[in-house]
Coordinates of C-alpha atoms in Angstrom, one line a residue:
X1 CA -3.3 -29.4 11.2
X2 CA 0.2 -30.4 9.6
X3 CA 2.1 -29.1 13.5
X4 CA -0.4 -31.9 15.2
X5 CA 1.1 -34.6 12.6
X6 CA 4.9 -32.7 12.4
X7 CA 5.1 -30.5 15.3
X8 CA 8.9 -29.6 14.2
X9 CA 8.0 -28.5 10.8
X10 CA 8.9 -25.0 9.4
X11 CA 6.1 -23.6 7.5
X12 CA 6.1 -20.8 4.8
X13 CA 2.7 -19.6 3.9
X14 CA 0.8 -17.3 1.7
X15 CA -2.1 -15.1 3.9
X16 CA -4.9 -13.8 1.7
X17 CA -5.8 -10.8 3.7
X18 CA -4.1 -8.9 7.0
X19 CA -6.5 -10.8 9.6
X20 CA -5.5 -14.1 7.8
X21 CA -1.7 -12.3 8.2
X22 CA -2.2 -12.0 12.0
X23 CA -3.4 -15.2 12.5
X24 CA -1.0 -17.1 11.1
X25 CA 1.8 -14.9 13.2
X26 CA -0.1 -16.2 16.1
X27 CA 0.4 -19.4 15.3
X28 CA 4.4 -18.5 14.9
X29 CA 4.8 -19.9 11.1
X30 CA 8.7 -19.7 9.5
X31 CA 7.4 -16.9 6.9
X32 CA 3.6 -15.8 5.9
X33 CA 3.4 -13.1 3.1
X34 CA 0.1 -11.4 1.9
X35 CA 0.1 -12.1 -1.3
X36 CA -2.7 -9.6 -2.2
X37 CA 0.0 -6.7 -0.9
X38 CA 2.8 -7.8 -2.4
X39 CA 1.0 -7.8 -5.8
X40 CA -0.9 -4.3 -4.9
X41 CA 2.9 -3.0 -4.0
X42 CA 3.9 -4.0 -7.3
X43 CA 1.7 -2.7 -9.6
X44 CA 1.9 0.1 -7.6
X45 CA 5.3 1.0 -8.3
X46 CA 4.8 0.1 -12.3
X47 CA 1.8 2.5 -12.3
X48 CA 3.8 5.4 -11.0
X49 CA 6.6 4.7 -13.4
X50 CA 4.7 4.4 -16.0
X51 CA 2.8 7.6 -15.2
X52 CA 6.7 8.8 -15.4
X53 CA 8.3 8.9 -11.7
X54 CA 11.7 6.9 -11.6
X55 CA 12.1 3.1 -10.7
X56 CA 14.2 4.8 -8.2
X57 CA 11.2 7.1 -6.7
X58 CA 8.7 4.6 -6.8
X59 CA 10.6 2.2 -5.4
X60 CA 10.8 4.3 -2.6
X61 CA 7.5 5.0 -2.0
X62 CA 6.7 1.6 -2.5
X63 CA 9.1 0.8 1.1
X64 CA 8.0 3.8 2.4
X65 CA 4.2 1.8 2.6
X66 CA 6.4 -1.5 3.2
X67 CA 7.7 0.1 6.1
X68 CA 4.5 1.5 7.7
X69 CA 2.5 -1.5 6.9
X70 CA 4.6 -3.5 8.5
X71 CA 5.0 -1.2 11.7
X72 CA 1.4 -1.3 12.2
X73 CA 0.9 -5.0 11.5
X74 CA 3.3 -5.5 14.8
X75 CA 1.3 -3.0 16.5
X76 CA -2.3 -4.6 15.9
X77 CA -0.6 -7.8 16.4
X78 CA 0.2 -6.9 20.0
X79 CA -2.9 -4.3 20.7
X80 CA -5.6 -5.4 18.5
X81 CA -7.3 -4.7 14.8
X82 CA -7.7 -1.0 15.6
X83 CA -4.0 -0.1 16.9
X84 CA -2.0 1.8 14.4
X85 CA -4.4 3.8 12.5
X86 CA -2.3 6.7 12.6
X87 CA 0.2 5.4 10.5
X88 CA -2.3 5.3 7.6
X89 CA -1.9 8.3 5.4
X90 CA -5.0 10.9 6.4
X91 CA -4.0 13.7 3.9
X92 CA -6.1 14.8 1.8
X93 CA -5.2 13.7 -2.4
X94 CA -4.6 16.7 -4.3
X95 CA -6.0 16.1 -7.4
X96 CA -3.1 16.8 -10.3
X97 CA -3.1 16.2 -13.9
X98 CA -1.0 12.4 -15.2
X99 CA -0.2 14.2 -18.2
X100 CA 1.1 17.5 -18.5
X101 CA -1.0 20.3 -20.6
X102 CA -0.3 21.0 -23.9
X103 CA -0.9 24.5 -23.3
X104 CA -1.6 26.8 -20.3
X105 CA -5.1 25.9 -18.9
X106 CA -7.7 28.3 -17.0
X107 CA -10.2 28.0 -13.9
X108 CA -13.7 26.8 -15.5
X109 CA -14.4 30.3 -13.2
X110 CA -12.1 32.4 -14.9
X111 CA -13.6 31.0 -18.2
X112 CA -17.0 32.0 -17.3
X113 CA -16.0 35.4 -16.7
X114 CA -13.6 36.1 -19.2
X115 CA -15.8 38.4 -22.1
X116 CA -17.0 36.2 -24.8
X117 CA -15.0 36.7 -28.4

């Protein structure tokens, strides 16, 4: 709409999701950013410091997604929705404590067997 009336303007825009993202790439704007990632990047990085990893370590994992992201943004840009699924993480989450014990803990197993007092 505002390229039929100023067809030399630059245009900086805020996409609301990655096929809104794509489109407007399409349609070769100055600068689109997702604002929902951008925000889910940074709270990211404040969760994991505040669950004690350094600004400099989440930071870093923060680009690491960044990076990948963006990779497969150009990819389904070029092949489709469905190109760069493999740069998704597929690993398993190995569940961990946020806090560390107080004291050493046992298998709920190793409980149950353990003679009773």
């Amino acid at each position: 709409l505002i390229r039929s009336e100023y067809p030399d303007v630059r245009l900086f825009v805020r996409a609301y999701d990655r096929i809104h993202s794509l489109e407007l790439r399409a349609r070769d704007v100055e600068y689109e950013l997702r604002e929902t990632f951008e925000s889910g990047l940074l709270f990211g990085r404040r969760t994991l410091e505040g669950l004690g990893a350094s600004e400099d370590e989440a930071y870093d994992i923060a680009e690491d997604i960044r990076r990948r992201d963006e990779e497969r943004l150009r990819l389904q840009a070029q092949e489709g929705i469905l190109a760069g699924r493999e740069l998704m993480h597929k690993r398993p989450v190995k569940p961990e404590p946020l806090i560390k014990p107080k004291k050493p803990i046992q298998a709920v197993e190793e409980e149950e067997q353990a003679p009773a007092a």
